[in-house]
Tab-separated table of C-alpha atoms and ligand atoms in Angstrom:
chain	number	residue	atom	x	y	z
A	1	MET	CA	-0.027	-0.009	0.205
A	2	SER	CA	1.567	3.283	-0.944
A	3	ALA	CA	1.697	6.269	1.247
A	4	PRO	CA	-0.804	9.294	0.944
A	5	LYS	CA	0.269	12.804	-0.101
A	6	PRO	CA	1.010	15.415	2.836
A	7	SER	CA	-1.813	16.939	4.730
A	8	GLU	CA	-3.819	20.095	3.753
A	9	ILE	CA	-6.172	21.773	6.023
A	10	THR	CA	-9.823	20.532	6.337
A	11	PRO	CA	-12.618	22.737	6.140
A	12	GLU	CA	-14.830	20.213	7.943
A	13	PRO	CA	-15.367	20.992	11.523
A	14	LEU	CA	-14.785	18.039	14.056
A	15	TYR	CA	-18.259	17.422	15.477
A	16	ARG	CA	-19.791	14.225	16.908
A	17	ARG	CA	-21.719	12.532	14.225
A	18	ARG	CA	-24.731	10.118	15.153
A	19	ARG	CA	-24.691	6.553	14.478
A	20	GLU	CA	-25.509	7.094	10.602
A	21	PHE	CA	-26.871	4.076	9.252
A	22	LEU	CA	-30.221	3.614	7.740
A	23	LYS	CA	-32.100	0.388	9.101
A	24	GLN	CA	-34.641	-0.780	6.716
A	25	SER	CA	-35.242	-4.430	5.743
A	26	ILE	CA	-35.687	-5.429	2.210
A	27	GLY	CA	-36.711	-9.192	2.939
A	28	ILE	CA	-37.586	-9.969	-0.678
A	29	GLY	CA	-36.569	-12.509	-3.206
A	30	LEU	CA	-32.790	-12.739	-3.140
A	31	PHE	CA	-31.891	-15.652	-5.546
A	32	ALA	CA	-32.995	-16.333	-9.140
A	33	ALA	CA	-32.137	-19.671	-10.811
A	34	THR	CA	-29.580	-19.299	-13.632
A	35	GLY	CA	-29.678	-22.562	-15.217
A	36	LYS	CA	-28.078	-25.226	-13.156
A	37	ALA	CA	-26.495	-22.588	-10.563
A	38	SER	CA	-28.327	-20.177	-8.394
A	39	ALA	CA	-26.949	-16.641	-8.633
A	40	LEU	CA	-27.593	-13.889	-6.123
A	41	VAL	CA	-30.055	-11.311	-7.743
A	42	LEU	CA	-31.512	-8.592	-6.003
A	43	PRO	CA	-34.801	-7.340	-6.949
A	44	ARG	CA	-35.167	-4.136	-8.919
A	45	GLY	CA	-36.409	-1.860	-6.196
A	46	PRO	CA	-37.675	0.193	-4.899
A	47	PHE	CA	-34.791	0.265	-2.141
A	48	PRO	CA	-34.660	2.326	0.825
A	49	ARG	CA	-31.652	4.196	-0.955
A	50	ARG	CA	-30.411	7.534	0.273
A	51	ASP	CA	-27.676	9.858	-0.945
A	52	GLU	CA	-26.363	11.201	2.344
A	53	ALA	CA	-26.304	10.015	5.990
A	54	ASP	CA	-26.045	12.570	8.734
A	55	GLY	CA	-24.684	15.219	6.381
A	56	GLU	CA	-22.118	13.090	4.696
A	57	LYS	CA	-22.590	12.447	0.837
A	58	VAL	CA	-22.519	8.976	-0.293
A	59	THR	CA	-19.448	8.386	-2.704
A	60	PRO	CA	-20.560	8.125	-6.268
A	61	TRP	CA	-20.808	4.618	-7.770
A	62	LYS	CA	-18.314	5.376	-10.335
A	63	TYR	CA	-15.653	6.014	-7.711
A	64	ALA	CA	-16.524	3.045	-5.635
A	65	THR	CA	-16.492	0.732	-8.279
A	66	THR	CA	-13.308	1.836	-9.973
A	67	TYR	CA	-10.851	2.838	-7.181
A	68	ASN	CA	-10.706	-0.541	-5.275
A	69	ASN	CA	-8.151	-2.670	-3.336
A	70	PHE	CA	-8.329	-6.253	-4.112
A	71	TYR	CA	-4.964	-7.507	-4.495
A	72	GLU	CA	-6.232	-10.821	-6.074
A	73	PHE	CA	-6.843	-8.788	-9.062
A	74	GLY	CA	-3.787	-6.484	-9.103
A	75	THR	CA	-2.182	-3.831	-7.144
A	76	ASP	CA	-3.194	-0.657	-8.808
A	77	LYS	CA	-6.608	1.021	-8.006
A	78	GLU	CA	-8.297	0.324	-11.512
A	79	ASP	CA	-6.996	-3.470	-11.542
A	80	PRO	CA	-9.879	-4.974	-9.698
A	81	ALA	CA	-12.744	-3.431	-11.810
A	82	GLU	CA	-10.830	-4.547	-15.003
A	83	ASN	CA	-9.565	-8.105	-13.840
A	84	ALA	CA	-12.428	-9.181	-11.629
A	85	ARG	CA	-14.837	-9.620	-14.391
A	86	ARG	CA	-13.624	-13.163	-14.835
A	87	LEU	CA	-14.579	-14.058	-11.114
A	88	ARG	CA	-17.511	-16.524	-11.173
A	89	THR	CA	-19.714	-15.921	-8.438
A	90	ASP	CA	-22.540	-18.193	-9.063
A	91	SER	CA	-22.825	-21.678	-7.327
A	92	TRP	CA	-20.676	-20.088	-4.399
A	93	SER	CA	-20.414	-22.023	-1.258
A	94	VAL	CA	-18.882	-20.891	2.099
A	95	THR	CA	-17.655	-23.355	4.833
A	96	VAL	CA	-18.380	-22.555	8.376
A	97	GLU	CA	-16.042	-24.813	10.690
A	98	GLY	CA	-14.015	-24.825	13.897
A	99	GLU	CA	-15.303	-24.408	17.363
A	100	CYS	CA	-19.038	-24.334	16.724
A	101	GLU	CA	-21.706	-27.003	16.894
A	102	ARG	CA	-23.001	-26.853	13.488
A	103	PRO	CA	-20.192	-26.697	11.143
A	104	GLY	CA	-20.787	-27.261	7.425
A	105	THR	CA	-20.528	-26.021	3.845
A	106	LEU	CA	-23.380	-23.855	2.733
A	107	ALA	CA	-24.523	-22.807	-0.706
A	108	LEU	CA	-24.447	-18.921	-0.695
A	109	GLU	CA	-28.201	-18.772	-0.923
A	110	ASP	CA	-28.718	-21.000	2.004
A	111	LEU	CA	-26.211	-18.897	4.129
A	112	VAL	CA	-27.952	-15.421	3.216
A	113	ARG	CA	-31.546	-16.307	2.714
A	114	PRO	CA	-32.637	-16.421	6.455
A	115	HIS	CA	-31.604	-12.889	6.874
A	116	ALA	CA	-33.392	-9.835	5.862
A	117	LEU	CA	-31.174	-7.441	4.136
A	118	GLU	CA	-30.767	-3.921	5.460
A	119	GLU	CA	-29.118	-0.761	3.988
A	120	ARG	CA	-26.288	0.591	6.014
A	121	ILE	CA	-24.371	3.680	5.126
A	122	TYR	CA	-20.953	3.529	6.437
A	123	ARG	CA	-17.709	5.461	5.943
A	124	LEU	CA	-14.881	3.090	4.888
A	125	ARG	CA	-11.424	4.522	5.916
A	126	CYS	CA	-8.539	2.885	3.987
A	127	VAL	CA	-5.217	2.638	5.868
A	128	GLU	CA	-3.753	4.525	2.974
A	129	GLY	CA	-5.638	7.754	3.857
A	130	TRP	CA	-8.524	7.760	1.895
A	131	SER	CA	-12.165	7.263	2.630
A	132	MET	CA	-15.390	6.646	1.024
A	133	VAL	CA	-19.100	6.697	2.036
A	134	ILE	CA	-20.884	3.512	0.951
A	135	PRO	CA	-24.471	2.156	1.110
A	136	TRP	CA	-24.076	-1.287	1.831
A	137	LEU	CA	-26.617	-4.136	1.584
A	138	GLY	CA	-26.210	-6.692	4.085
A	139	PHE	CA	-27.024	-8.261	7.308
A	140	PRO	CA	-25.439	-8.333	10.943
A	141	LEU	CA	-22.455	-10.966	11.102
A	142	ALA	CA	-23.945	-11.774	14.658
A	143	ALA	CA	-27.429	-13.425	13.237
A	144	LEU	CA	-25.153	-15.657	11.069
A	145	ILE	CA	-22.877	-16.383	13.911
A	146	LYS	CA	-25.665	-17.554	16.280
A	147	ARG	CA	-27.066	-20.142	13.534
A	148	PHE	CA	-23.657	-22.014	13.840
A	149	ARG	CA	-23.524	-21.982	17.639
A	150	PRO	CA	-19.874	-21.236	18.516
A	151	THR	CA	-18.735	-23.145	21.529
A	152	SER	CA	-17.229	-21.440	24.532
A	153	LYS	CA	-13.698	-21.988	23.085
A	154	ALA	CA	-14.578	-19.508	20.008
A	155	LYS	CA	-12.550	-16.731	20.881
A	156	TYR	CA	-12.140	-15.418	17.424
A	157	VAL	CA	-13.676	-15.652	13.945
A	158	VAL	CA	-11.552	-16.027	10.814
A	159	PHE	CA	-12.440	-15.417	7.364
A	160	GLU	CA	-10.761	-16.429	4.226
A	161	THR	CA	-11.010	-15.256	0.664
A	162	LEU	CA	-11.335	-17.685	-2.230
A	163	TYR	CA	-8.011	-19.122	-3.592
A	164	ASP	CA	-8.224	-19.736	-7.368
A	165	PRO	CA	-5.255	-18.407	-9.275
A	166	GLU	CA	-7.084	-19.174	-12.622
A	167	GLN	CA	-9.884	-16.674	-11.569
A	168	MET	CA	-7.597	-14.406	-9.415
A	169	PRO	CA	-4.306	-13.657	-11.549
A	170	GLY	CA	-2.848	-11.676	-8.545
A	171	GLN	CA	-2.665	-14.831	-6.700
A	172	ARG	CA	0.036	-16.094	-9.052
A	173	TRP	CA	2.399	-13.440	-7.402
A	174	PRO	CA	3.599	-13.699	-3.956
A	175	ILE	CA	2.744	-10.012	-3.286
A	176	LEU	CA	0.856	-11.398	-0.026
A	177	GLU	CA	0.191	-14.884	1.374
A	178	TRP	CA	-2.581	-16.401	-0.079
A	179	PRO	CA	-5.504	-16.667	0.441
A	180	TYR	CA	-6.187	-13.253	2.123
A	181	VAL	CA	-7.140	-13.972	5.653
A	182	GLU	CA	-8.656	-11.651	8.286
A	183	GLY	CA	-10.068	-11.982	11.722
A	184	LEU	CA	-12.196	-10.366	14.459
A	185	ARG	CA	-12.452	-10.985	18.259
A	186	MET	CA	-15.818	-12.611	18.941
A	187	ASP	CA	-17.189	-9.343	20.694
A	188	GLU	CA	-16.084	-7.255	17.644
A	189	ALA	CA	-17.823	-9.982	15.338
A	190	LEU	CA	-21.018	-9.880	17.354
A	191	HIS	CA	-21.129	-6.159	17.392
A	192	PRO	CA	-24.362	-4.729	15.748
A	193	LEU	CA	-22.430	-2.515	13.350
A	194	THR	CA	-20.551	-5.464	11.789
A	195	ILE	CA	-22.121	-6.700	8.742
A	196	LEU	CA	-21.751	-9.154	5.744
A	197	ALA	CA	-22.520	-7.275	2.890
A	198	VAL	CA	-24.058	-9.045	-0.521
A	199	GLY	CA	-24.799	-5.569	-2.132
A	200	MET	CA	-24.103	-1.940	-2.294
A	201	TYR	CA	-26.100	1.112	-3.917
A	202	GLY	CA	-29.302	-1.165	-4.055
A	203	LYS	CA	-27.624	-3.724	-6.318
A	204	VAL	CA	-25.713	-6.976	-5.933
A	205	LEU	CA	-22.096	-6.402	-5.095
A	206	PRO	CA	-19.680	-5.689	-8.093
A	207	ASN	CA	-16.896	-8.599	-8.369
A	208	GLN	CA	-14.442	-5.801	-7.664
A	209	ASN	CA	-15.946	-4.886	-4.420
A	210	GLY	CA	-15.978	-8.315	-3.091
A	211	ALA	CA	-18.883	-10.391	-4.588
A	212	PRO	CA	-20.614	-12.264	-3.526
A	213	LEU	CA	-19.993	-11.870	0.075
A	214	ARG	CA	-17.753	-9.573	1.933
A	215	LEU	CA	-17.184	-8.371	5.560
A	216	VAL	CA	-17.507	-4.709	6.593
A	217	VAL	CA	-16.400	-3.436	10.030
A	218	PRO	CA	-16.901	0.281	9.670
A	219	TRP	CA	-14.886	1.358	12.519
A	220	LYS	CA	-11.432	-0.553	11.296
A	221	TYR	CA	-9.235	0.140	8.645
A	222	GLY	CA	-10.642	-1.054	5.141
A	223	PHE	CA	-8.210	-3.990	4.807
A	224	LYS	CA	-10.369	-5.770	7.882
A	225	SER	CA	-13.214	-5.918	5.321
A	226	ILE	CA	-12.307	-9.072	3.624
A	227	LYS	CA	-13.632	-9.751	0.082
A	228	SER	CA	-15.346	-12.766	-1.590
A	229	ILE	CA	-15.042	-14.856	1.367
A	230	VAL	CA	-15.380	-18.839	1.060
A	231	ARG	CA	-14.591	-19.903	4.822
A	232	ILE	CA	-15.394	-18.643	8.155
A	233	ARG	CA	-13.774	-20.282	11.316
A	234	PHE	CA	-14.194	-20.144	14.864
A	235	GLN	CA	-11.005	-20.676	17.001
A	236	GLU	CA	-9.409	-20.175	20.446
A	237	ARG	CA	-6.478	-18.400	19.267
A	238	GLN	CA	-5.956	-15.028	17.686
A	239	PRO	CA	-5.207	-15.448	13.955
A	240	VAL	CA	-2.191	-14.152	12.236
A	241	THR	CA	-3.972	-12.272	9.411
A	242	THR	CA	-2.553	-11.405	6.091
A	243	TRP	CA	-1.340	-7.729	6.750
A	244	MET	CA	0.195	-8.703	9.871
A	245	ARG	CA	2.076	-11.551	8.333
A	246	ALA	CA	3.260	-9.097	5.382
A	247	ALA	CA	4.052	-6.226	7.670
A	248	PRO	CA	3.806	-6.992	11.542
A	249	ARG	CA	5.215	-3.659	12.429
A	250	GLU	CA	2.698	-1.720	10.198
A	251	TYR	CA	-0.408	-3.663	10.581
A	252	GLY	CA	-1.843	-4.941	13.783
A	253	PHE	CA	-4.654	-7.151	14.576
A	254	TYR	CA	-7.079	-4.630	15.886
A	255	ALA	CA	-6.498	-2.188	13.199
A	256	ASN	CA	-9.138	0.491	14.448
A	257	VAL	CA	-9.088	3.680	13.042
A	258	ASN	CA	-7.200	5.685	15.155
A	259	PRO	CA	-5.887	9.457	14.282
A	260	HIS	CA	-3.552	9.198	17.168
A	261	VAL	CA	-1.616	6.187	16.121
A	262	ASP	CA	0.390	6.873	12.911
A	263	HIS	CA	1.523	4.134	10.563
A	264	PRO	CA	5.083	3.915	10.806
A	265	ARG	CA	5.521	5.545	7.242
A	266	TRP	CA	2.949	8.001	7.315
A	267	SER	CA	0.709	10.139	9.737
A	268	GLN	CA	-3.257	9.038	10.295
A	269	LYS	CA	-4.622	12.434	11.232
A	270	LYS	CA	-6.302	13.340	8.136
A	271	GLU	CA	-7.869	11.381	5.076
A	272	ARG	CA	-9.022	12.369	1.432
A	273	ARG	CA	-12.541	11.620	0.849
A	274	ILE	CA	-12.832	10.355	-2.724
A	275	GLY	CA	-14.309	13.013	-4.720
A	276	GLU	CA	-13.535	15.640	-2.556
A	277	PHE	CA	-10.377	18.279	-2.792
A	278	PHE	CA	-9.640	19.031	0.897
A	279	LYS	CA	-8.693	16.501	3.251
A	280	ARG	CA	-10.737	15.979	6.477
A	281	ASP	CA	-9.727	14.817	10.258
A	282	THR	CA	-9.892	11.310	10.811
A	283	LEU	CA	-12.319	10.629	13.393
A	284	MET	CA	-11.480	8.233	16.331
A	285	PHE	CA	-12.708	4.716	15.576
A	286	ASN	CA	-13.909	6.340	12.168
A	287	GLY	CA	-16.755	8.325	13.850
A	288	TYR	CA	-18.124	5.122	15.618
A	289	ALA	CA	-16.718	5.672	19.101
A	290	GLU	CA	-20.055	6.018	20.890
A	291	GLU	CA	-20.734	2.661	19.726
A	292	VAL	CA	-17.437	0.755	19.871
A	293	ALA	CA	-15.046	2.450	22.230
A	294	HIS	CA	-16.512	0.190	25.256
A	295	LEU	CA	-14.795	-3.013	23.371
A	296	TYR	CA	-11.235	-1.749	23.880
A	297	ARG	CA	-11.726	-0.221	27.297
A	298	GLY	CA	-8.457	-0.406	29.613
A	299	MET	CA	-6.299	-1.602	26.213
A	300	ASP	CA	-3.287	0.299	25.212
A	301	LEU	CA	-4.449	1.128	21.826
A	302	GLY	CA	-0.693	2.023	20.796
A	303	LYS	CA	0.533	-1.458	21.427
A	304	TYR	CA	-2.946	-3.134	20.190
A	305	PHE	CA	-3.065	-1.238	17.077
B	1	MTE	N1	-10.037	-8.274	0.646
B	1	MTE	C1	-9.150	-9.137	-0.007
B	1	MTE	N2	-9.638	-10.413	-0.348
B	1	MTE	N3	-8.049	-8.688	-0.883
B	1	MTE	C2	-7.620	-7.395	-0.879
B	1	MTE	O1	-6.615	-7.065	-1.461
B	1	MTE	N4	-8.279	-5.211	0.165
B	1	MTE	C3	-8.801	-4.721	1.445
B	1	MTE	C4	-10.317	-4.723	1.633
B	1	MTE	N5	-10.645	-6.267	1.413
B	1	MTE	C5	-8.558	-6.453	0.061
B	1	MTE	C6	-9.855	-7.004	0.764
B	1	MTE	C7	-8.473	-3.164	1.572
B	1	MTE	S1	-6.913	-2.768	1.868
B	1	MTE	C8	-9.372	-2.190	1.407
B	1	MTE	S2	-9.060	-0.535	1.686
B	1	MTE	C9	-10.899	-2.782	1.068
B	1	MTE	O2	-10.875	-3.930	0.606
B	1	MTE	C10	-11.347	-2.049	-0.236
B	1	MTE	O3	-12.586	-2.131	-0.499
B	1	MTE	P1	-13.316	-1.542	-1.851
B	1	MTE	O4	-12.476	-1.797	-2.806
B	1	MTE	O5	-14.527	-1.997	-1.811
B	1	MTE	O6	-13.207	-0.018	-1.248
C-alpha cells in the first residue's frame, strides 16, 4: 500500500456524528435460478436508498467501483474493476468450521436467505489515507454466527477469501500470502455494526467490491473488510492475518481507525474523501466511538494497533 500525499487543512469542523446507518429491511426474493447454478440477484427495487447520511454524501458509484483494493486482481486501484470480471460468483459456497456445534458447507443462498437485508451507510477508511461513504446491503454478522452455535472456546472468527489463481491472477504472484485472511475478536464480530454485505447502492455487489459476500467493519481500516469470503472459522487463538504476516510492524490485528496512532510510514490524522479536494480530520474509530469504544476499554491502543 502506498503512502498518502502530505496533509492539507480540512474545512470540515470536527463534530460528533450520530450513528449513521439506515436500518430498513428488504426481505424480498434474493436469488434467481440461472440454469444449473443459483446466482444472487437483488430485486429491481424500490430500495430504501438515500444519497446521504447525517450530512455526509454517499460516494459516487463510479468511484466506489473503479478505485479499489483487491490485490487478488492486481495492485493498482483500477486493476480490480478490469480483472475481477472473470470471477464467477454463481454456485458459490461458504464453509463454516472450527469451534461451533453446527459446522458445514452451505450454498451462498442457504447462508444468506434466512437474513433480511438492510441498507447501512458507512464510512470506509482505508489505511492508505483515503475514505468513501458506501451504502451497503447486508445483514449483521452476529445473526449468522448464532446459527452455527459457537462453543465457549470460540474466541475469534477468521475469514478467508477464495484461492483460485485461475480466476484471481494476482494470486500467481507472492505479493501477499494467499488466501487473504482476516479475523475479529468474538465481541467485535458480534457487534451490531459489523455486517456481511451482499450488495451496495441497491445492487448486487460488483466483483471488484468483494462479490458475492464480504465483511464490513466500519470502525476499522478497510483491510479488515475481507472480500469474496469462502471460509469462516471459529477458533480459540488470535489468528495471524494477511497484513500482519506481510508487515507486522505496520499492520496490527485490531486495525481500529485511530488518528492518534500513526502508520510507521505516514500520519493517520487526516484523510482524503474520494471525490473531495480538501482533506478532513480522521475520527477516532472512524466516527463510531460512541458505539465501539467500550470494546477496547483498558487496552493500550498504541500497543494493540
Ligand atoms: N479483501 C481481499 N480479499 N483482498 C484485498 O486485497 N483489500 C482490502 C479490503 N478487502 C482486500 C480485501 C483493503 S486494503 C481495502 S481498503 C478494502 O478491501 C477496499 O474495499 P473497496 O475496494 O470495496 O473500497
